[in-house]
Short mmCIF file of C-alpha atoms and ligand atoms in Angstrom, two decimals:
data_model
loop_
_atom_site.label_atom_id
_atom_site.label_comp_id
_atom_site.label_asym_id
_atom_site.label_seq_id
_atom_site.Cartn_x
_atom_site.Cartn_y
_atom_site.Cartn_z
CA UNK A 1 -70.21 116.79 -84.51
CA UNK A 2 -70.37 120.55 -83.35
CA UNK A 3 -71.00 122.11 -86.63
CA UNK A 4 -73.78 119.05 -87.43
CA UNK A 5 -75.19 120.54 -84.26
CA UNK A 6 -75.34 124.15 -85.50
CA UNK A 7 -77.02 123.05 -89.09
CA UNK A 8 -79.31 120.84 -86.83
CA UNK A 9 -80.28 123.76 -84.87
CA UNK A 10 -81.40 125.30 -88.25
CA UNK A 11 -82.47 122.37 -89.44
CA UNK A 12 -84.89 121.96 -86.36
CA UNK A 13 -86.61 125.43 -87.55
CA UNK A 14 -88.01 124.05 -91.08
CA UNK A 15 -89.12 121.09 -89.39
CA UNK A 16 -90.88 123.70 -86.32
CA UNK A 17 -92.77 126.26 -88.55
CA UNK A 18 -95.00 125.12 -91.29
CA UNK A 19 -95.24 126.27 -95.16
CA UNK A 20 -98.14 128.62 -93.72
CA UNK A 21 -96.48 130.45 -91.86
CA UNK A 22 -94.03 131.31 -93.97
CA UNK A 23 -96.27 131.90 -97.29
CA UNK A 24 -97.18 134.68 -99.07
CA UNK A 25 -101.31 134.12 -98.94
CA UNK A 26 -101.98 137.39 -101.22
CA UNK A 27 -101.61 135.75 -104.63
CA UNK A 28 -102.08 137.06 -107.71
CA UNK A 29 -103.56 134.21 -110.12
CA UNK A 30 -104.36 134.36 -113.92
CA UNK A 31 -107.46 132.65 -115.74
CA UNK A 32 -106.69 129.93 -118.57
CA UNK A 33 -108.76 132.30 -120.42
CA UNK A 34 -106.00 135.18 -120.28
CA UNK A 35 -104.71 136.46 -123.25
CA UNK A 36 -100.95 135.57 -123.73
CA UNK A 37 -99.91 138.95 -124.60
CA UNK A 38 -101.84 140.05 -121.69
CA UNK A 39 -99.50 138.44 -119.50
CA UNK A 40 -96.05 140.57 -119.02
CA UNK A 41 -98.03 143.63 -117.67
CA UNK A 42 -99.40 141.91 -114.85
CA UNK A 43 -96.25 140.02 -114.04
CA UNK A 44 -94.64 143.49 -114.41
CA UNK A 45 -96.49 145.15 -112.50
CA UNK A 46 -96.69 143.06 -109.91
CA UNK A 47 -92.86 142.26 -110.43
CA UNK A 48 -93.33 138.63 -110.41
CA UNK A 49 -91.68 136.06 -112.85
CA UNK A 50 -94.49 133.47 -112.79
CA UNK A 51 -98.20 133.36 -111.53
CA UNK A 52 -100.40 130.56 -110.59
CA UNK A 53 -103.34 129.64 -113.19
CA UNK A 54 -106.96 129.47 -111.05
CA UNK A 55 -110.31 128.26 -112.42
CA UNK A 56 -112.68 128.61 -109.43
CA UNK A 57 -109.95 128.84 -107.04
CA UNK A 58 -108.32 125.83 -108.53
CA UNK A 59 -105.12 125.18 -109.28
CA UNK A 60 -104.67 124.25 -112.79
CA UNK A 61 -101.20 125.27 -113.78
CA UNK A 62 -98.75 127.67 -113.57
CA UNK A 63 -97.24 129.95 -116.03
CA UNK A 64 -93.85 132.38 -115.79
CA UNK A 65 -91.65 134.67 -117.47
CA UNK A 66 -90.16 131.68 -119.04
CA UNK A 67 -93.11 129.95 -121.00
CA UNK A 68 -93.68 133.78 -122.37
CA UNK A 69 -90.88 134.39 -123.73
CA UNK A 70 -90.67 130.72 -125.21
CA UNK A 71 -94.01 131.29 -126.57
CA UNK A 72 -93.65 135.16 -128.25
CA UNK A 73 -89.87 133.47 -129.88
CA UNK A 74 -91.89 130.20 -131.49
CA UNK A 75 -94.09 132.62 -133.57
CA UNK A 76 -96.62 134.66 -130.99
CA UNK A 77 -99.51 133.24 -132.65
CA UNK A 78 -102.53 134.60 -130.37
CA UNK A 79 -102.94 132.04 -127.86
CA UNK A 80 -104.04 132.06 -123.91
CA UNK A 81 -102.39 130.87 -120.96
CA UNK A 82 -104.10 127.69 -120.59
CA UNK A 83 -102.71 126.50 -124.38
CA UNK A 84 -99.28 127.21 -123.21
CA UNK A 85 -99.22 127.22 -119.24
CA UNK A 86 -97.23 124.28 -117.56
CA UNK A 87 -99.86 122.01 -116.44
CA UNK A 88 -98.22 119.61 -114.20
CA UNK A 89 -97.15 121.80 -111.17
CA UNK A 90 -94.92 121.29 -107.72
CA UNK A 91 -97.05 121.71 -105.06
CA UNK A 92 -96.93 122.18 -101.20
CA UNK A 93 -99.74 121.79 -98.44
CA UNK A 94 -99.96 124.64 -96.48
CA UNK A 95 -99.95 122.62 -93.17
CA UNK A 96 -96.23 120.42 -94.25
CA UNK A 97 -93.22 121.57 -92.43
CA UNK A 98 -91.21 124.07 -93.83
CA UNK A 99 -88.21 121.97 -94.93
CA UNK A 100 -90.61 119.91 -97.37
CA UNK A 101 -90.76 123.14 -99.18
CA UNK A 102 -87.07 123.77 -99.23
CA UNK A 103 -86.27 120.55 -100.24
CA UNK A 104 -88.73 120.46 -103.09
CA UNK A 105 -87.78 123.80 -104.32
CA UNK A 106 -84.27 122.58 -104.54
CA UNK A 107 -84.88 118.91 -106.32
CA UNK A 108 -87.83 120.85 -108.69
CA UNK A 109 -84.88 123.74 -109.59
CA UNK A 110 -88.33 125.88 -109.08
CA UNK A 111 -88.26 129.13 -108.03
CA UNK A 112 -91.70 128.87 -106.23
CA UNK A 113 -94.41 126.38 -105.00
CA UNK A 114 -98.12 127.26 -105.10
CA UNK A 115 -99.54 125.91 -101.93
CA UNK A 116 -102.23 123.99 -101.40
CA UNK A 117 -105.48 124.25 -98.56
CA UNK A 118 -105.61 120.46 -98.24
CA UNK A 119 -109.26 119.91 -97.12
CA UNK A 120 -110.61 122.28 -99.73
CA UNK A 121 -107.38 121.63 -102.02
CA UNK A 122 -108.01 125.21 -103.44
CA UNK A 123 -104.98 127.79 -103.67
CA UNK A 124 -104.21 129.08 -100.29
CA UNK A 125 -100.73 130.95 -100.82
CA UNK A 126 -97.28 130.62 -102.58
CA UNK A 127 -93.99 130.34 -100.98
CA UNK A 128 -90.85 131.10 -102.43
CA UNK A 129 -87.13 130.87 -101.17
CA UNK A 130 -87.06 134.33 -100.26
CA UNK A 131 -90.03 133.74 -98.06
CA UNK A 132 -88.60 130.42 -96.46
CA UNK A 133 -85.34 132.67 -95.47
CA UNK A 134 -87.27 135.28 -94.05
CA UNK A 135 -89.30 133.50 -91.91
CA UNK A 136 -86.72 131.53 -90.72
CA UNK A 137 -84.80 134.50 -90.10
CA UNK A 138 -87.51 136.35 -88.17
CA UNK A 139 -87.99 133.39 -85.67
CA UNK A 140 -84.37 133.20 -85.45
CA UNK A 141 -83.93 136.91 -84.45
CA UNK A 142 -86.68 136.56 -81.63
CA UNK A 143 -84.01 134.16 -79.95
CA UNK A 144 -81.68 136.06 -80.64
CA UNK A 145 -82.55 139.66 -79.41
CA UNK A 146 -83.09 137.80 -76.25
CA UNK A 147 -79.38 137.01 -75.57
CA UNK A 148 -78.34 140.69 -76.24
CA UNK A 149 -77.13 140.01 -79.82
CA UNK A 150 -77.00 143.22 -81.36
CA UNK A 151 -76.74 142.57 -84.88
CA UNK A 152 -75.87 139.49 -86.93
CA UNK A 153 -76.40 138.61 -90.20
CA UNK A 154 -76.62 135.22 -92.11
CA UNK A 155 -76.41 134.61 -96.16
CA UNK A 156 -76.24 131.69 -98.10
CA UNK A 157 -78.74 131.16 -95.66
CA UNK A 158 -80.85 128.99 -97.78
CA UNK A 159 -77.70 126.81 -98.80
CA UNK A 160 -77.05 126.14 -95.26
CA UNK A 161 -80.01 124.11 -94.71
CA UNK A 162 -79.62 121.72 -97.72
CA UNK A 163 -76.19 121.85 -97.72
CA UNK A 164 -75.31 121.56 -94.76
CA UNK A 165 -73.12 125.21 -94.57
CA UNK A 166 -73.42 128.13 -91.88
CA UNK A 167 -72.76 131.60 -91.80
CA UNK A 168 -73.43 133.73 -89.08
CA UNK A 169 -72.00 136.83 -88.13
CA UNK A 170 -72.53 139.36 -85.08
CA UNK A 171 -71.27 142.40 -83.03
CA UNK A 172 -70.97 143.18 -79.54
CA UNK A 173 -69.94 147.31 -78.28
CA UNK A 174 -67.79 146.92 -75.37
CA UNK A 175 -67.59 149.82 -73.18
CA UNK A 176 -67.17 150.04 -69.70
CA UNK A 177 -65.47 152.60 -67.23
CA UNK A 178 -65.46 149.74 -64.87
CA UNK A 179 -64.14 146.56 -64.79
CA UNK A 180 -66.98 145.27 -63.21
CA UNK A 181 -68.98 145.33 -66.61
CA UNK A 182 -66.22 143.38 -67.71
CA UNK A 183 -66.98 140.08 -69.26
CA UNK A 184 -70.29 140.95 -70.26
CA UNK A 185 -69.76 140.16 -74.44
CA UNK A 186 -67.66 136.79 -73.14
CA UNK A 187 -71.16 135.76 -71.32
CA UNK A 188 -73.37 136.61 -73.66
CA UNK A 189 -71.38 135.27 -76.82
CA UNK A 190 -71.25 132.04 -74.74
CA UNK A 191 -74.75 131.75 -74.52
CA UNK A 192 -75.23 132.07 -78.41
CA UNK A 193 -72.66 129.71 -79.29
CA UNK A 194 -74.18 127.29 -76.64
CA UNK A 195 -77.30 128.00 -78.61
CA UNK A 196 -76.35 126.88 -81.41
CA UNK A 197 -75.01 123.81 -80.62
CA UNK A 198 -71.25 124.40 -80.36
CA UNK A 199 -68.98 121.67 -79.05
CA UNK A 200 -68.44 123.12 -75.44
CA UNK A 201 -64.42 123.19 -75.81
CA UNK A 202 -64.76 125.40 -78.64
CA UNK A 203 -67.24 127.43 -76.73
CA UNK A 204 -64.78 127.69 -74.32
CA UNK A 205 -61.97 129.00 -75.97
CA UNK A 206 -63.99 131.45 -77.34
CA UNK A 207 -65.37 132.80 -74.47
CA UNK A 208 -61.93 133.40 -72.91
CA UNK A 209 -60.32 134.93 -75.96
CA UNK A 210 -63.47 137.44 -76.00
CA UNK A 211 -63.02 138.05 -72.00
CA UNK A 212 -59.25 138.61 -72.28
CA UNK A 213 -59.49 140.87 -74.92
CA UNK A 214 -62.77 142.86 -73.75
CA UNK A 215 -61.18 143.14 -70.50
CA UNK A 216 -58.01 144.72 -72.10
CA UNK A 217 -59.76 146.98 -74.33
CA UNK A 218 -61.98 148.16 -70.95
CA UNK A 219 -58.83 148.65 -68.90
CA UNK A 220 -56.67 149.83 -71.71
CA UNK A 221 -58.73 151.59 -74.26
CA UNK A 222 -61.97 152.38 -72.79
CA UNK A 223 -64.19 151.60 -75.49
CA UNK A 224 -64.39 149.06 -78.19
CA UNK A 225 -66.11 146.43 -80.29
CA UNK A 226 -65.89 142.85 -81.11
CA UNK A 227 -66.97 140.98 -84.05
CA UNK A 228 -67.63 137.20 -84.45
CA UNK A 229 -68.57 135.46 -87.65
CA UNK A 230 -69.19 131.55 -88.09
CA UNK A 231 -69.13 130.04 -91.22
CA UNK A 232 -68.90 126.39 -92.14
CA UNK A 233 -65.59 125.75 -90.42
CA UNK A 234 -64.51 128.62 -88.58
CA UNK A 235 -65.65 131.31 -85.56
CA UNK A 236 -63.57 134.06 -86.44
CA UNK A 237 -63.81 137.47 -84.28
CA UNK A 238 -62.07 140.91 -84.61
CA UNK A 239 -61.73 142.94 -81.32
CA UNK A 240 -60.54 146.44 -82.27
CA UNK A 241 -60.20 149.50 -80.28
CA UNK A 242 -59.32 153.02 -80.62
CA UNK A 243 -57.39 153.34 -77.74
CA UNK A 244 -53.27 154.17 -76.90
CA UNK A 245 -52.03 151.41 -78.74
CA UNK A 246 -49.13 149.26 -78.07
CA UNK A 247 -45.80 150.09 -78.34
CA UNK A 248 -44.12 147.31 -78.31
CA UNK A 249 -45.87 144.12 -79.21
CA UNK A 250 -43.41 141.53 -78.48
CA UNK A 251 -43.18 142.29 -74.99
CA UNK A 252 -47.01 142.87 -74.69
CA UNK A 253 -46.83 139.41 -76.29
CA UNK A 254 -44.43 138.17 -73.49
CA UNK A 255 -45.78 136.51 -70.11
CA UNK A 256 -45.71 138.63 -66.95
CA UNK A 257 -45.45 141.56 -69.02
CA UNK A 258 -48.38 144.20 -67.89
CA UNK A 259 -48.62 148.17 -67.34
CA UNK A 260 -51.63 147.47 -65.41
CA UNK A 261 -52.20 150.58 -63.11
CA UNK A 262 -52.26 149.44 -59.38
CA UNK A 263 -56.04 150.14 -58.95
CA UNK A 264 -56.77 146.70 -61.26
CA UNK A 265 -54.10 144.74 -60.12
CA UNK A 266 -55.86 144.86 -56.78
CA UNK A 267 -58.60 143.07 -58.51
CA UNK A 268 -56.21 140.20 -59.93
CA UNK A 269 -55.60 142.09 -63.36
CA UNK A 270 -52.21 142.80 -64.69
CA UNK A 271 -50.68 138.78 -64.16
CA UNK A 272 -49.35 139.56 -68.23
CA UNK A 273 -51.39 136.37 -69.30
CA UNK A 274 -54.21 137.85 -71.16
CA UNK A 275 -52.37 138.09 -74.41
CA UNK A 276 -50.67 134.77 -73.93
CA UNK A 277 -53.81 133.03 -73.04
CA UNK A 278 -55.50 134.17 -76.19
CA UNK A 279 -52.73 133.36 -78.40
CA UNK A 280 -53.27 129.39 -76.43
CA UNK A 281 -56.57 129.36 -77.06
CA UNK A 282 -56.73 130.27 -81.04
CA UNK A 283 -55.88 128.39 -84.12
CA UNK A 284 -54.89 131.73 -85.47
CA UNK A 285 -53.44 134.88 -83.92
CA UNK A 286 -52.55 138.67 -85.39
CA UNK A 287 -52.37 141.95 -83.42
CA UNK A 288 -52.08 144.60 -85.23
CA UNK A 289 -51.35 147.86 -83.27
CA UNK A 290 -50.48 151.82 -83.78
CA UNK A 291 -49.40 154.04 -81.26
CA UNK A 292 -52.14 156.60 -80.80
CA UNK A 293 -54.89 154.70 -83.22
CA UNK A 294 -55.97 151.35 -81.54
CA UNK A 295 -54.89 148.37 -81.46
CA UNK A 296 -56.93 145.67 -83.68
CA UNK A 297 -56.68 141.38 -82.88
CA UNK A 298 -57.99 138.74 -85.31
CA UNK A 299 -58.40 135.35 -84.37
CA UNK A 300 -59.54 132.01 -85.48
CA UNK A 301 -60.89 128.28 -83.80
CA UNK A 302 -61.58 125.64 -86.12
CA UNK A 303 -65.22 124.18 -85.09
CA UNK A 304 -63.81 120.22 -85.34
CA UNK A 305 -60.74 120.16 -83.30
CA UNK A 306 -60.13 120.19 -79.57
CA UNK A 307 -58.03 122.49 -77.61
CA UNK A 308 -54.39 122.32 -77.26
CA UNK B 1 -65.50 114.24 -53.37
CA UNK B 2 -68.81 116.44 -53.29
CA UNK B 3 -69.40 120.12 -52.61
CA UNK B 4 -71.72 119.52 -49.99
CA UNK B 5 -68.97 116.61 -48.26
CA UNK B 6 -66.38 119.20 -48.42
CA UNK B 7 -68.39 122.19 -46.95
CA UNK B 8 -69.00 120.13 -44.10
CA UNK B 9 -66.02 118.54 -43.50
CA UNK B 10 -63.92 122.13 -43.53
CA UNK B 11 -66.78 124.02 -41.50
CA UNK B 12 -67.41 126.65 -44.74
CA UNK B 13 -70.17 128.75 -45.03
CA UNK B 14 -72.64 128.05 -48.49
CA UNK B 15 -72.87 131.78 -49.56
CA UNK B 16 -74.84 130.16 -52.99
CA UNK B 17 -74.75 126.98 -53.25
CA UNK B 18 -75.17 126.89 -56.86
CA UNK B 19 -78.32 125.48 -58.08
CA UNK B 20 -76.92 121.88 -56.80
CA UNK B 21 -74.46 121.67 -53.71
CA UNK B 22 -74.11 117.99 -54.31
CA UNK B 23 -72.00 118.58 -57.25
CA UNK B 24 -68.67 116.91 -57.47
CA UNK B 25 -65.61 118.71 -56.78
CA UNK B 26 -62.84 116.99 -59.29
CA UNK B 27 -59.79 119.37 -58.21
CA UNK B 28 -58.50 122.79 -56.92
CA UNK B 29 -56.81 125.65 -57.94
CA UNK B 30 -55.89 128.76 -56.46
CA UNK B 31 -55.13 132.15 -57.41
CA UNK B 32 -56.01 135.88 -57.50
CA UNK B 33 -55.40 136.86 -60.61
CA UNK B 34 -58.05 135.83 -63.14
CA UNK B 35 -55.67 135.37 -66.10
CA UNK B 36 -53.89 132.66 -64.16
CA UNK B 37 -57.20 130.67 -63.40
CA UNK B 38 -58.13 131.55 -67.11
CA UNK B 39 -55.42 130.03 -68.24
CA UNK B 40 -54.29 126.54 -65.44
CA UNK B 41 -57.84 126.34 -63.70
CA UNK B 42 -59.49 122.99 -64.92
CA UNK B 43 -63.84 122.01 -65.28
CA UNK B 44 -64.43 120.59 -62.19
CA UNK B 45 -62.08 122.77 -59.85
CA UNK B 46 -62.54 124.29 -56.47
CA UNK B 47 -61.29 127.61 -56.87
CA UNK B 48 -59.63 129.02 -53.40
CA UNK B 49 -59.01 132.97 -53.84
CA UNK B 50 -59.57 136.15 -52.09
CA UNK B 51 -61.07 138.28 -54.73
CA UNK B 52 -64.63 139.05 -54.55
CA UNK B 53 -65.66 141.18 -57.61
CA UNK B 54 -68.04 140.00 -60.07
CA UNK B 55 -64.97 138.95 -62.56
CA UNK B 56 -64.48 135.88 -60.38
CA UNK B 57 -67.40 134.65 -61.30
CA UNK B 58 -67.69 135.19 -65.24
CA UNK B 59 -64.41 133.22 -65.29
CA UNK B 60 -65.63 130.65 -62.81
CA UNK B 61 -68.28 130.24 -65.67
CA UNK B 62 -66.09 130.60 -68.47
CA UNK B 63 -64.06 127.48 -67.22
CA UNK B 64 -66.92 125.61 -65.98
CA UNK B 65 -65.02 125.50 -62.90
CA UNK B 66 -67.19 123.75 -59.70
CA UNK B 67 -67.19 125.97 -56.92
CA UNK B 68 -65.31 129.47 -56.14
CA UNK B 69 -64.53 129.47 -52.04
CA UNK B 70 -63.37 132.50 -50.48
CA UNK B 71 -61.06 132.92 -48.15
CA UNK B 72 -60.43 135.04 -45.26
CA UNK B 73 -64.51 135.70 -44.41
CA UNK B 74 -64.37 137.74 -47.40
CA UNK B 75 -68.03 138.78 -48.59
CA UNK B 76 -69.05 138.73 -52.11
CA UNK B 77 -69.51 142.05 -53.65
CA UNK B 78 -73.66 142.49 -54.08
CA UNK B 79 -73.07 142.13 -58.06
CA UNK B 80 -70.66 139.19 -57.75
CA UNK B 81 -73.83 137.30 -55.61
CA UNK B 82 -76.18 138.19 -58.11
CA UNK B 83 -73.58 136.57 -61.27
CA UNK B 84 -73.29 133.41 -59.36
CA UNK B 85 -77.01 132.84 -59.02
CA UNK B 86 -77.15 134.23 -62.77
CA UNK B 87 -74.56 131.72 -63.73
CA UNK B 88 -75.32 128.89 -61.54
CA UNK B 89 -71.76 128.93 -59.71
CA UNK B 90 -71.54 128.06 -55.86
CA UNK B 91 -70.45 130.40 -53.78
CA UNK B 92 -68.75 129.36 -50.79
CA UNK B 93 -66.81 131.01 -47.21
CA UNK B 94 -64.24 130.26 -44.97
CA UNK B 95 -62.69 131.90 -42.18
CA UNK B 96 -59.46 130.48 -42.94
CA UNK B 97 -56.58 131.97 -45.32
CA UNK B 98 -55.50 130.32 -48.28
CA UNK B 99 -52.61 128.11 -46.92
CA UNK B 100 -54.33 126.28 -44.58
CA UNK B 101 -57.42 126.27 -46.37
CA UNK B 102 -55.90 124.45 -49.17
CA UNK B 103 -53.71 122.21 -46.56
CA UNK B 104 -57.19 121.04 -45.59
CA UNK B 105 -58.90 120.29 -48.48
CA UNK B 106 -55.73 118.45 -49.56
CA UNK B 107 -55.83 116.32 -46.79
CA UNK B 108 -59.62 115.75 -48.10
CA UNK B 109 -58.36 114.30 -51.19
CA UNK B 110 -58.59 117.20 -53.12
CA UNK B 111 -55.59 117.92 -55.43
CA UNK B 112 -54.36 120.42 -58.45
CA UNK B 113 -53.97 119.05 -61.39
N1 LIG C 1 -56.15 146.90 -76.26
C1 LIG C 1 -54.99 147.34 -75.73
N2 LIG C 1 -54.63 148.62 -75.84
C2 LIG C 1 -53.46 149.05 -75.32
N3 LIG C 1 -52.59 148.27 -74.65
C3 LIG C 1 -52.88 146.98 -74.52
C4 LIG C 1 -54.09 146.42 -75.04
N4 LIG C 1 -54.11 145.11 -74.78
C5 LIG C 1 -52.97 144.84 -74.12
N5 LIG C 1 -52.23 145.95 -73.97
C6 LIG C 1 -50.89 146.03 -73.35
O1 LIG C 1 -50.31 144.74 -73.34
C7 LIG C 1 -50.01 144.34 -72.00
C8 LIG C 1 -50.18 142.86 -71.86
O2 LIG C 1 -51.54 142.50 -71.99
P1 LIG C 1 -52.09 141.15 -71.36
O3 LIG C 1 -53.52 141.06 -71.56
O4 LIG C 1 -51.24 140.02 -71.85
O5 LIG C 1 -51.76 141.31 -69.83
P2 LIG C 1 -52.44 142.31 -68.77
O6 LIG C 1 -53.70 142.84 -69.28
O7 LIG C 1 -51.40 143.30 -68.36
O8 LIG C 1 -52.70 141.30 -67.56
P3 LIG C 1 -53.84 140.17 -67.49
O9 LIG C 1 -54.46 140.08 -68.83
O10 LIG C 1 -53.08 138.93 -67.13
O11 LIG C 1 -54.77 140.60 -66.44
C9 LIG C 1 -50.90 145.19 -71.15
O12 LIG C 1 -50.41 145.35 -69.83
C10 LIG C 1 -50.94 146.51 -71.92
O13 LIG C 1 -49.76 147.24 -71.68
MG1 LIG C 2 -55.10 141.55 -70.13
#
């Protein structure tokens, strides 16, 4: 149910924004009068594979890269675009939701939809996946910037709404002379995953590996980053440090073991369970650690199953 | 039992009372060291502890935990008040120290789990 809620939140966006906000509304268009050999230059030089075909504004068909070349191989008679344009065209009113356009982009197999003023029905724009991704993407990153996410990336970003697939991935600096900065990334991260719709266990267990480890890497190592990435099944996160390393992992590893100094103890560091929680609260666990380098942790949550 | 029930019932002071003092109170735990109530600490919890830095309160948020009371008259730290109204967590006195504090609450109904 958690990940349905994540794709939903997406989903919720191409329902939100409309195909006019996400078009491109400078168009280049071609006349049915156009000569066909005419026609590579201007898709070339306006590095387009296909064009719209206007008379008066009107849509009347569309022609692309594909229909040239089909045309110059069957013998390159002179022709014009109207004799060998596509005539019956995929279209998409401007004011539809944005997930109208996704979906018919990926049942046509077409790489873009001319779209349609509907009270003058004239050519007011074209959209193509690469717009639909960006827009979502810049109302996504508004959100975003707001809960202190520094950087994230998504791909298969267009995939994820049809299909029903997520990948996310962001980066949090932790650095912090004082402990009181400490659990800063653990809040913040909680918020996003919140956001998106994560089942609150997960969210959870998430939050406290981040919090454990940021708080080690502030008392032990001074400075630091984390990494989280979600894809369809998984949250994984790196926390890596250049710090003194450990020297001996197994009894890091080992409850009650700590070389807290006294002044953090006094603050209820130094029990010896951060290491020990985290390794409760992951699916999957590796430390990785070099005296003198840093010390690096990966773990894992699966999205669908509750905690231990 | 309900925040606001056992506030009045065991005389404590509402430092923050959390967005909602009616809020039920489901158990207790109690600690000072924030890996301990990161790890046994349950939703729902009182917590009973001395600490007063602002760490006591992202973990009362991590675990979702119902109240953090200190003990002893301690005062929040200025940062640790402004996390709990940040993060919606009551924050709650008494003059008493953690033994009897926690014999009281148990005699409330109010158990570990
Ligand atoms: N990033 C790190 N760099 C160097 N040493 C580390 C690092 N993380 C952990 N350690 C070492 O491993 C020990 C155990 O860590 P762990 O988080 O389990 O307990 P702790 O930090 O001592 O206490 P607690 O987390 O309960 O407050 C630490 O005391 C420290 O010696
Ligand atoms: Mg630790």
């Amino acid at each position: 149910m958690n990940r349905k809620e994540t794709v939903n939140e997406l989903q919720l966006l191409v329902y939100e924004l409309d195909v006019e906000s996400a078009m491109t509304k400078e168009v280049v268009t071609v006349s049915p009068d156009l000569a066909m050999d005419k026609l590579p230059k201007i898709l070339k030089s306006n590095r387009i594979t296909g064009v719209p075909v206007t008379e008066d504004g009107r849509l009347v068909g569309i022609i692309s890269l594909e229909d040239y070349v089909r045309w110059a191989a069957d013998d390159g008679k002179p022709s014009c675009v109207g004799d060998v344009m596509t005539r019956k065209v995929h279209t998409i009113y401007s004011d539809e939701p944005l997930v109208s356009a996704v979906s018919r982009l990926e049942r046509f197999a077409c790489g873009r939809l001319p779209v349609l003023d509907r009270t003058t029905d004239t050519l007011a724009g074209i959209v193509t996946k690469g717009d639909v991704i960006e827009s979502m993407l810049g109302n996504l990153e508004i959100d975003y910037r707001e809960e202190g996410l520094r950087t994230y990336r998504t791909s298969r970003f267009f995939e994820d709404i049809v299909s029903d697939s997520t990948e996310l991935s962001f980066a949090y600096e932790i650095r912090g002379e004082s402990i009181s900065e400490g659990g800063e990334v653990a809040s913040s991260l909680k918020k996003t995953l919140r956001r998106l719709g994560m089942h609150p266990d997960v969210v959870r267990r998430a939050a406290i590996t981040v919090y454990e480890a940021e708080m080690n890497v502030i008392i032990y190592a001074k400075a630091g980053r984390v990494r989280v990435s979600i894809d369809q099944h998984h949250i994984s996160m790196v926390v890596e440090d250049e710090g003194p390393g450990i020297p001996d992992l197994e009894q890091a590893m080992a409850p009650g073991f700590s070389t807290a100094p006294e002044s953090v103890r006094e603050l209820g560091f130094g029990a010896g369970m951060g290491l020990p929680n985290i390794k409760q609260c992951a699916e999957s666990f590796e430390i990785e650690s070099v005296v003198g380098e840093g010390t690096t942790l990966r773990v894992s949550f699966h999205m669908e199953e509750a905690c231990a | 039992m309900c925040l606001s029930d056992i506030a009045r019932e065991l005389d404590l002071t509402v430092i923050y009372d959390g967005g909602d003092i009616d809020r039920e109170i489901t158990g207790g735990y109690a600690t000072d060291l924030m890996s301990d109530a990161i790890a046994h600490a349950k939703a729902g919890d009182l917590w009973v502890t001395l600490q007063v830095h602002v760490n006591v309160v992202a973990v009362a948020s991590m675990k979702d935990l119902g109240a953090v009371v200190l003990t002893q008259d301690r005062q929040p730290l200025p940062e640790t008040l402004q996390k709990a109204r940040d993060e919606g967590i009551p924050l709650l006195g008494s003059n008493l120290r953690a033994f009897d504090l926690i014999g009281r609450l148990y005699q409330l109904g109010i158990r570990g789990t």
